Amino acid sequence: GSQRGCSAASAPFAPQHFGMAAAGDERWECKVMQSKEKAWAEKTDAERAVTAAIFAVKIMLVLALIYMFIISLGLMGSAFKILGGKTAGATFRNNEVFDNPVAGLMMGILATMLVQSSSTSTSIVITMTAAGLMEVKNAIPMIMGANIGTSVTNTIVSLAQVGDTDEYRRAFAGATVHDCFNILTVVILLPIEAVTGILRHMATGIADATLADDT
């Protein structure tokens, strides 16, 4: 049978069902990605062995990278403890700027925009919290800011499709959905956290329950 793309003219939410012109349907169509690789049944024994070996190597590389990432977080935490010390920890904890949720949010946004990676900025905040340089209540707004700052990245990626109007329209629409989700989530949760501290209490409770058997 024939393969169908992402858009179907007979779909209940197709544009023509809402009185839009049928010619506009092509603007939102997605390309059907087809693999040129042979099916497993069509491969020879040698080709199957090569495919299985490549897949096994990819799995091992992923596991190795995850292990290195976890090790790097531990090294980063130790480095903060050694370089920072008690003086830096007291500076972070007693600074009025860090007690302001909005200031923490802005710092998270700025840091993520500079490094273009919410994972990097979030990891730094987590390791600083683990090293005792800041408290959990100060880290929460920064992590929320990291989630907003990463919205800049997807907007930049969508701009790479500006050469094709239809691709740019779809890419920018997807980036905007991501931006709205992150911003609305922070708008709702940040005031609740600032007033009640519910996220901090939930995180503390989960940590205590997880570590209850070890103490």
PDB file of C-alpha atoms in Angstrom:
ATOM      1  CA  GLY A   1       0.000   0.000   0.000  1.00  0.00           C
ATOM      2  CA  SER A   2       1.031   3.618  -0.353  1.00  0.00           C
ATOM      3  CA  GLN A   3       2.667   5.381   2.576  1.00  0.00           C
ATOM      4  CA  ARG A   4       1.058   8.443   4.065  1.00  0.00           C
ATOM      5  CA  GLY A   5       2.820  11.530   5.373  1.00  0.00           C
ATOM      6  CA  CYS A   6       2.192  13.516   8.532  1.00  0.00           C
ATOM      7  CA  SER A   7      -0.818  15.299   7.047  1.00  0.00           C
ATOM      8  CA  ALA A   8      -3.905  13.586   5.740  1.00  0.00           C
ATOM      9  CA  ALA A   9      -6.512  15.428   3.738  1.00  0.00           C
ATOM     10  CA  SER A  10      -9.262  13.325   5.232  1.00  0.00           C
ATOM     11  CA  ALA A  11      -8.243  13.960   8.839  1.00  0.00           C
ATOM     12  CA  PRO A  12     -11.026  15.419  11.008  1.00  0.00           C
ATOM     13  CA  PHE A  13      -8.856  18.447  11.856  1.00  0.00           C
ATOM     14  CA  ALA A  14      -7.621  19.087   8.329  1.00  0.00           C
ATOM     15  CA  PRO A  15      -7.699  22.765   7.275  1.00  0.00           C
ATOM     16  CA  GLN A  16     -10.463  22.263   4.695  1.00  0.00           C
ATOM     17  CA  HIS A  17     -12.784  21.067   7.482  1.00  0.00           C
ATOM     18  CA  PHE A  18     -12.521  24.558   8.935  1.00  0.00           C
ATOM     19  CA  GLY A  19     -13.160  26.330   5.644  1.00  0.00           C
ATOM     20  CA  MET A  20      -9.495  26.860   4.771  1.00  0.00           C
ATOM     21  CA  ALA A  21      -8.273  26.500   1.234  1.00  0.00           C
ATOM     22  CA  ALA A  22      -7.059  23.072   0.226  1.00  0.00           C
ATOM     23  CA  ALA A  23      -3.967  24.656  -1.333  1.00  0.00           C
ATOM     24  CA  GLY A  24      -2.761  25.628   2.131  1.00  0.00           C
ATOM     25  CA  ASP A  25      -2.541  22.001   3.268  1.00  0.00           C
ATOM     26  CA  GLU A  26       0.946  21.583   1.797  1.00  0.00           C
ATOM     27  CA  ARG A  27       2.369  24.219   4.148  1.00  0.00           C
ATOM     28  CA  TRP A  28       2.056  21.866   7.108  1.00  0.00           C
ATOM     29  CA  GLU A  29       2.943  18.576   5.437  1.00  0.00           C
ATOM     30  CA  CYS A  30       5.899  16.695   6.845  1.00  0.00           C
ATOM     31  CA  LYS A  31       8.363  14.774   4.745  1.00  0.00           C
ATOM     32  CA  VAL A  32       8.178  11.004   5.043  1.00  0.00           C
ATOM     33  CA  MET A  33      11.560   9.749   6.222  1.00  0.00           C
ATOM     34  CA  GLN A  34      12.463   6.468   4.575  1.00  0.00           C
ATOM     35  CA  SER A  35      15.491   4.372   5.400  1.00  0.00           C
ATOM     36  CA  LYS A  36      17.623   3.080   2.530  1.00  0.00           C
ATOM     37  CA  GLU A  37      19.012   0.276   4.677  1.00  0.00           C
ATOM     38  CA  LYS A  38      18.108  -3.279   3.793  1.00  0.00           C
ATOM     39  CA  ALA A  39      15.544  -5.106   5.887  1.00  0.00           C
ATOM     40  CA  TRP A  40      16.940  -7.631   8.376  1.00  0.00           C
ATOM     41  CA  ALA A  41      15.496 -10.552   6.387  1.00  0.00           C
ATOM     42  CA  GLU A  42      17.209  -9.353   3.198  1.00  0.00           C
ATOM     43  CA  LYS A  43      20.678  -9.088   4.721  1.00  0.00           C
ATOM     44  CA  THR A  44      23.355 -11.725   4.432  1.00  0.00           C
ATOM     45  CA  ASP A  45      24.943 -13.338   7.469  1.00  0.00           C
ATOM     46  CA  ALA A  46      27.960 -11.024   7.190  1.00  0.00           C
ATOM     47  CA  GLU A  47      25.766  -7.917   6.953  1.00  0.00           C
ATOM     48  CA  ARG A  48      23.729  -9.058   9.949  1.00  0.00           C
ATOM     49  CA  ALA A  49      26.908  -9.555  11.967  1.00  0.00           C
ATOM     50  CA  VAL A  50      28.132  -6.071  11.067  1.00  0.00           C
ATOM     51  CA  THR A  51      24.763  -4.524  11.960  1.00  0.00           C
ATOM     52  CA  ALA A  52      24.663  -6.341  15.300  1.00  0.00           C
ATOM     53  CA  ALA A  53      28.250  -5.297  16.079  1.00  0.00           C
ATOM     54  CA  ILE A  54      27.543  -1.642  15.263  1.00  0.00           C
ATOM     55  CA  PHE A  55      24.421  -1.699  17.438  1.00  0.00           C
ATOM     56  CA  ALA A  56      26.353  -3.277  20.338  1.00  0.00           C
ATOM     57  CA  VAL A  57      29.121  -0.650  20.024  1.00  0.00           C
ATOM     58  CA  LYS A  58      26.538   2.157  20.078  1.00  0.00           C
ATOM     59  CA  ILE A  59      24.959   0.738  23.246  1.00  0.00           C
ATOM     60  CA  MET A  60      28.356   0.487  24.951  1.00  0.00           C
ATOM     61  CA  LEU A  61      29.253   4.045  23.915  1.00  0.00           C
ATOM     62  CA  VAL A  62      25.982   5.378  25.333  1.00  0.00           C
ATOM     63  CA  LEU A  63      26.567   3.589  28.636  1.00  0.00           C
ATOM     64  CA  ALA A  64      30.167   4.849  28.738  1.00  0.00           C
ATOM     65  CA  LEU A  65      29.073   8.427  28.108  1.00  0.00           C
ATOM     66  CA  ILE A  66      26.429   8.205  30.844  1.00  0.00           C
ATOM     67  CA  TYR A  67      29.046   6.850  33.241  1.00  0.00           C
ATOM     68  CA  MET A  68      31.472   9.659  32.331  1.00  0.00           C
ATOM     69  CA  PHE A  69      28.706  12.234  32.825  1.00  0.00           C
ATOM     70  CA  ILE A  70      27.949  10.914  36.319  1.00  0.00           C
ATOM     71  CA  ILE A  71      31.662  10.876  37.184  1.00  0.00           C
ATOM     72  CA  SER A  72      32.045  14.443  35.917  1.00  0.00           C
ATOM     73  CA  LEU A  73      29.222  15.590  38.194  1.00  0.00           C
ATOM     74  CA  GLY A  74      31.016  14.070  41.170  1.00  0.00           C
ATOM     75  CA  LEU A  75      34.290  15.726  40.181  1.00  0.00           C
ATOM     76  CA  MET A  76      32.527  19.052  39.727  1.00  0.00           C
ATOM     77  CA  GLY A  77      30.994  18.794  43.195  1.00  0.00           C
ATOM     78  CA  SER A  78      34.365  17.986  44.733  1.00  0.00           C
ATOM     79  CA  ALA A  79      35.946  20.915  42.891  1.00  0.00           C
ATOM     80  CA  PHE A  80      33.318  23.306  44.250  1.00  0.00           C
ATOM     81  CA  LYS A  81      33.995  22.037  47.768  1.00  0.00           C
ATOM     82  CA  ILE A  82      37.760  22.474  47.420  1.00  0.00           C
ATOM     83  CA  LEU A  83      37.784  25.813  45.593  1.00  0.00           C
ATOM     84  CA  GLY A  84      34.847  27.341  47.404  1.00  0.00           C
ATOM     85  CA  GLY A  85      35.312  26.320  50.976  1.00  0.00           C
ATOM     86  CA  LYS A  86      33.274  27.620  53.877  1.00  0.00           C
ATOM     87  CA  THR A  87      33.768  31.280  52.959  1.00  0.00           C
ATOM     88  CA  ALA A  88      32.252  30.910  49.497  1.00  0.00           C
ATOM     89  CA  GLY A  89      29.441  28.804  50.896  1.00  0.00           C
ATOM     90  CA  ALA A  90      28.584  31.462  53.460  1.00  0.00           C
ATOM     91  CA  THR A  91      28.711  34.110  50.726  1.00  0.00           C
ATOM     92  CA  PHE A  92      26.234  32.238  48.572  1.00  0.00           C
ATOM     93  CA  ARG A  93      23.906  31.393  51.429  1.00  0.00           C
ATOM     94  CA  ASN A  94      23.910  34.823  53.069  1.00  0.00           C
ATOM     95  CA  ASN A  95      23.706  36.902  49.906  1.00  0.00           C
ATOM     96  CA  GLU A  96      20.349  38.646  49.627  1.00  0.00           C
ATOM     97  CA  VAL A  97      20.378  38.272  45.841  1.00  0.00           C
ATOM     98  CA  PHE A  98      20.106  34.500  46.109  1.00  0.00           C
ATOM     99  CA  ASP A  99      17.166  34.808  48.482  1.00  0.00           C
ATOM    100  CA  ASN A 100      15.185  36.651  45.795  1.00  0.00           C
ATOM    101  CA  PRO A 101      13.347  34.098  43.602  1.00  0.00           C
ATOM    102  CA  VAL A 102      13.131  36.498  40.660  1.00  0.00           C
ATOM    103  CA  ALA A 103      16.868  37.209  40.807  1.00  0.00           C
ATOM    104  CA  GLY A 104      17.568  33.476  40.933  1.00  0.00           C
ATOM    105  CA  LEU A 105      15.273  32.971  37.961  1.00  0.00           C
ATOM    106  CA  MET A 106      17.110  35.626  35.956  1.00  0.00           C
ATOM    107  CA  MET A 107      20.487  34.115  36.858  1.00  0.00           C
ATOM    108  CA  GLY A 108      19.316  30.718  35.626  1.00  0.00           C
ATOM    109  CA  ILE A 109      18.085  32.227  32.363  1.00  0.00           C
ATOM    110  CA  LEU A 110      21.322  34.159  31.809  1.00  0.00           C
ATOM    111  CA  ALA A 111      23.587  31.204  32.607  1.00  0.00           C
ATOM    112  CA  THR A 112      21.680  28.900  30.261  1.00  0.00           C
ATOM    113  CA  MET A 113      21.682  31.465  27.460  1.00  0.00           C
ATOM    114  CA  LEU A 114      25.470  31.822  27.790  1.00  0.00           C
ATOM    115  CA  VAL A 115      26.281  28.105  27.723  1.00  0.00           C
ATOM    116  CA  GLN A 116      23.343  27.199  25.431  1.00  0.00           C
ATOM    117  CA  SER A 117      22.652  24.097  27.513  1.00  0.00           C
ATOM    118  CA  SER A 118      20.124  23.729  30.287  1.00  0.00           C
ATOM    119  CA  SER A 119      21.739  20.413  31.247  1.00  0.00           C
ATOM    120  CA  THR A 120      25.053  22.158  31.910  1.00  0.00           C
ATOM    121  CA  SER A 121      23.610  24.991  33.979  1.00  0.00           C
ATOM    122  CA  THR A 122      21.308  22.635  35.896  1.00  0.00           C
ATOM    123  CA  SER A 123      24.209  20.291  36.637  1.00  0.00           C
ATOM    124  CA  ILE A 124      26.266  23.194  37.969  1.00  0.00           C
ATOM    125  CA  VAL A 125      23.420  24.324  40.231  1.00  0.00           C
ATOM    126  CA  ILE A 126      22.888  20.770  41.510  1.00  0.00           C
ATOM    127  CA  THR A 127      26.568  20.239  42.283  1.00  0.00           C
ATOM    128  CA  MET A 128      26.785  23.613  44.034  1.00  0.00           C
ATOM    129  CA  THR A 129      23.789  22.628  46.142  1.00  0.00           C
ATOM    130  CA  ALA A 130      25.338  19.245  46.926  1.00  0.00           C
ATOM    131  CA  ALA A 131      28.592  20.968  47.891  1.00  0.00           C
ATOM    132  CA  GLY A 132      26.730  23.178  50.350  1.00  0.00           C
ATOM    133  CA  LEU A 133      27.363  26.424  48.469  1.00  0.00           C
ATOM    134  CA  MET A 134      23.652  27.161  48.227  1.00  0.00           C
ATOM    135  CA  GLU A 135      20.410  25.873  49.673  1.00  0.00           C
ATOM    136  CA  VAL A 136      17.651  24.018  47.878  1.00  0.00           C
ATOM    137  CA  LYS A 137      15.322  27.012  48.091  1.00  0.00           C
ATOM    138  CA  ASN A 138      17.880  29.085  46.132  1.00  0.00           C
ATOM    139  CA  ALA A 139      18.471  26.366  43.550  1.00  0.00           C
ATOM    140  CA  ILE A 140      14.808  25.920  42.570  1.00  0.00           C
ATOM    141  CA  PRO A 141      14.358  29.346  40.890  1.00  0.00           C
ATOM    142  CA  MET A 142      17.677  28.909  39.082  1.00  0.00           C
ATOM    143  CA  ILE A 143      16.606  25.558  37.651  1.00  0.00           C
ATOM    144  CA  MET A 144      13.322  27.109  36.557  1.00  0.00           C
ATOM    145  CA  GLY A 145      15.338  29.854  34.874  1.00  0.00           C
ATOM    146  CA  ALA A 146      17.409  27.201  33.109  1.00  0.00           C
ATOM    147  CA  ASN A 147      14.221  25.752  31.639  1.00  0.00           C
ATOM    148  CA  ILE A 148      13.291  29.162  30.245  1.00  0.00           C
ATOM    149  CA  GLY A 149      16.813  29.901  29.035  1.00  0.00           C
ATOM    150  CA  THR A 150      16.879  26.733  26.968  1.00  0.00           C
ATOM    151  CA  SER A 151      13.974  28.133  24.965  1.00  0.00           C
ATOM    152  CA  VAL A 152      16.467  30.437  23.266  1.00  0.00           C
ATOM    153  CA  THR A 153      18.256  27.390  21.854  1.00  0.00           C
ATOM    154  CA  ASN A 154      15.236  25.959  20.069  1.00  0.00           C
ATOM    155  CA  THR A 155      14.433  29.383  18.625  1.00  0.00           C
ATOM    156  CA  ILE A 156      17.964  29.603  17.211  1.00  0.00           C
ATOM    157  CA  VAL A 157      17.599  26.110  15.747  1.00  0.00           C
ATOM    158  CA  SER A 158      14.306  27.065  14.108  1.00  0.00           C
ATOM    159  CA  LEU A 159      15.997  30.097  12.499  1.00  0.00           C
ATOM    160  CA  ALA A 160      18.291  27.691  10.661  1.00  0.00           C
ATOM    161  CA  GLN A 161      15.274  26.678   8.549  1.00  0.00           C
ATOM    162  CA  VAL A 162      14.618  30.241   7.385  1.00  0.00           C
ATOM    163  CA  GLY A 163      15.664  29.335   3.832  1.00  0.00           C
ATOM    164  CA  ASP A 164      12.496  27.274   3.380  1.00  0.00           C
ATOM    165  CA  THR A 165       9.320  29.117   4.342  1.00  0.00           C
ATOM    166  CA  ASP A 166       7.252  25.992   5.042  1.00  0.00           C
ATOM    167  CA  GLU A 167       9.988  24.300   7.097  1.00  0.00           C
ATOM    168  CA  TYR A 168      10.620  27.516   9.022  1.00  0.00           C
ATOM    169  CA  ARG A 169       6.895  27.849   9.767  1.00  0.00           C
ATOM    170  CA  ARG A 170       6.730  24.358  11.250  1.00  0.00           C
ATOM    171  CA  ALA A 171      10.050  24.681  13.117  1.00  0.00           C
ATOM    172  CA  PHE A 172       9.177  28.044  14.660  1.00  0.00           C
ATOM    173  CA  ALA A 173       5.717  26.787  15.633  1.00  0.00           C
ATOM    174  CA  GLY A 174       7.282  23.835  17.464  1.00  0.00           C
ATOM    175  CA  ALA A 175       9.790  26.133  19.190  1.00  0.00           C
ATOM    176  CA  THR A 176       7.009  28.475  20.267  1.00  0.00           C
ATOM    177  CA  VAL A 177       5.041  25.602  21.816  1.00  0.00           C
ATOM    178  CA  HIS A 178       8.137  24.657  23.819  1.00  0.00           C
ATOM    179  CA  ASP A 179       8.649  28.271  24.917  1.00  0.00           C
ATOM    180  CA  CYS A 180       5.025  28.688  26.006  1.00  0.00           C
ATOM    181  CA  PHE A 181       5.097  25.438  27.981  1.00  0.00           C
ATOM    182  CA  ASN A 182       8.243  26.402  29.917  1.00  0.00           C
ATOM    183  CA  ILE A 183       7.193  29.990  30.547  1.00  0.00           C
ATOM    184  CA  LEU A 184       3.656  29.115  31.660  1.00  0.00           C
ATOM    185  CA  THR A 185       4.972  26.378  33.949  1.00  0.00           C
ATOM    186  CA  VAL A 186       7.343  28.812  35.651  1.00  0.00           C
ATOM    187  CA  VAL A 187       4.651  31.512  35.872  1.00  0.00           C
ATOM    188  CA  ILE A 188       2.417  29.061  37.735  1.00  0.00           C
ATOM    189  CA  LEU A 189       4.943  27.225  39.907  1.00  0.00           C
ATOM    190  CA  LEU A 190       7.351  30.010  40.895  1.00  0.00           C
ATOM    191  CA  PRO A 191       4.803  32.090  42.865  1.00  0.00           C
ATOM    192  CA  ILE A 192       3.476  28.931  44.515  1.00  0.00           C
ATOM    193  CA  GLU A 193       7.000  27.901  45.480  1.00  0.00           C
ATOM    194  CA  ALA A 194       7.858  31.407  46.746  1.00  0.00           C
ATOM    195  CA  VAL A 195       4.780  31.502  48.997  1.00  0.00           C
ATOM    196  CA  THR A 196       4.501  27.907  50.199  1.00  0.00           C
ATOM    197  CA  GLY A 197       7.870  26.268  49.472  1.00  0.00           C
ATOM    198  CA  ILE A 198       6.009  23.164  48.310  1.00  0.00           C
ATOM    199  CA  LEU A 199       8.666  22.044  45.829  1.00  0.00           C
ATOM    200  CA  ARG A 200      11.394  22.393  48.456  1.00  0.00           C
ATOM    201  CA  HIS A 201       9.391  20.358  50.968  1.00  0.00           C
ATOM    202  CA  MET A 202       8.603  17.705  48.357  1.00  0.00           C
ATOM    203  CA  ALA A 203      12.264  17.419  47.359  1.00  0.00           C
ATOM    204  CA  THR A 204      13.351  17.186  50.992  1.00  0.00           C
ATOM    205  CA  GLY A 205      10.725  14.542  51.730  1.00  0.00           C
ATOM    206  CA  ILE A 206      11.701  12.433  48.729  1.00  0.00           C
ATOM    207  CA  ALA A 207      15.404  12.688  49.631  1.00  0.00           C
ATOM    208  CA  ASP A 208      14.731  11.719  53.247  1.00  0.00           C
ATOM    209  CA  ALA A 209      12.577   8.771  52.192  1.00  0.00           C
ATOM    210  CA  THR A 210      15.199   7.596  49.696  1.00  0.00           C
ATOM    211  CA  LEU A 211      18.059   7.822  52.176  1.00  0.00           C
ATOM    212  CA  ALA A 212      16.082   6.513  55.166  1.00  0.00           C
ATOM    213  CA  ASP A 213      17.502   3.002  54.815  1.00  0.00           C
ATOM    214  CA  ASP A 214      21.093   4.241  54.633  1.00  0.00           C
ATOM    215  CA  THR A 215      21.045   6.205  57.887  1.00  0.00           C
TER     216      THR A 215
END
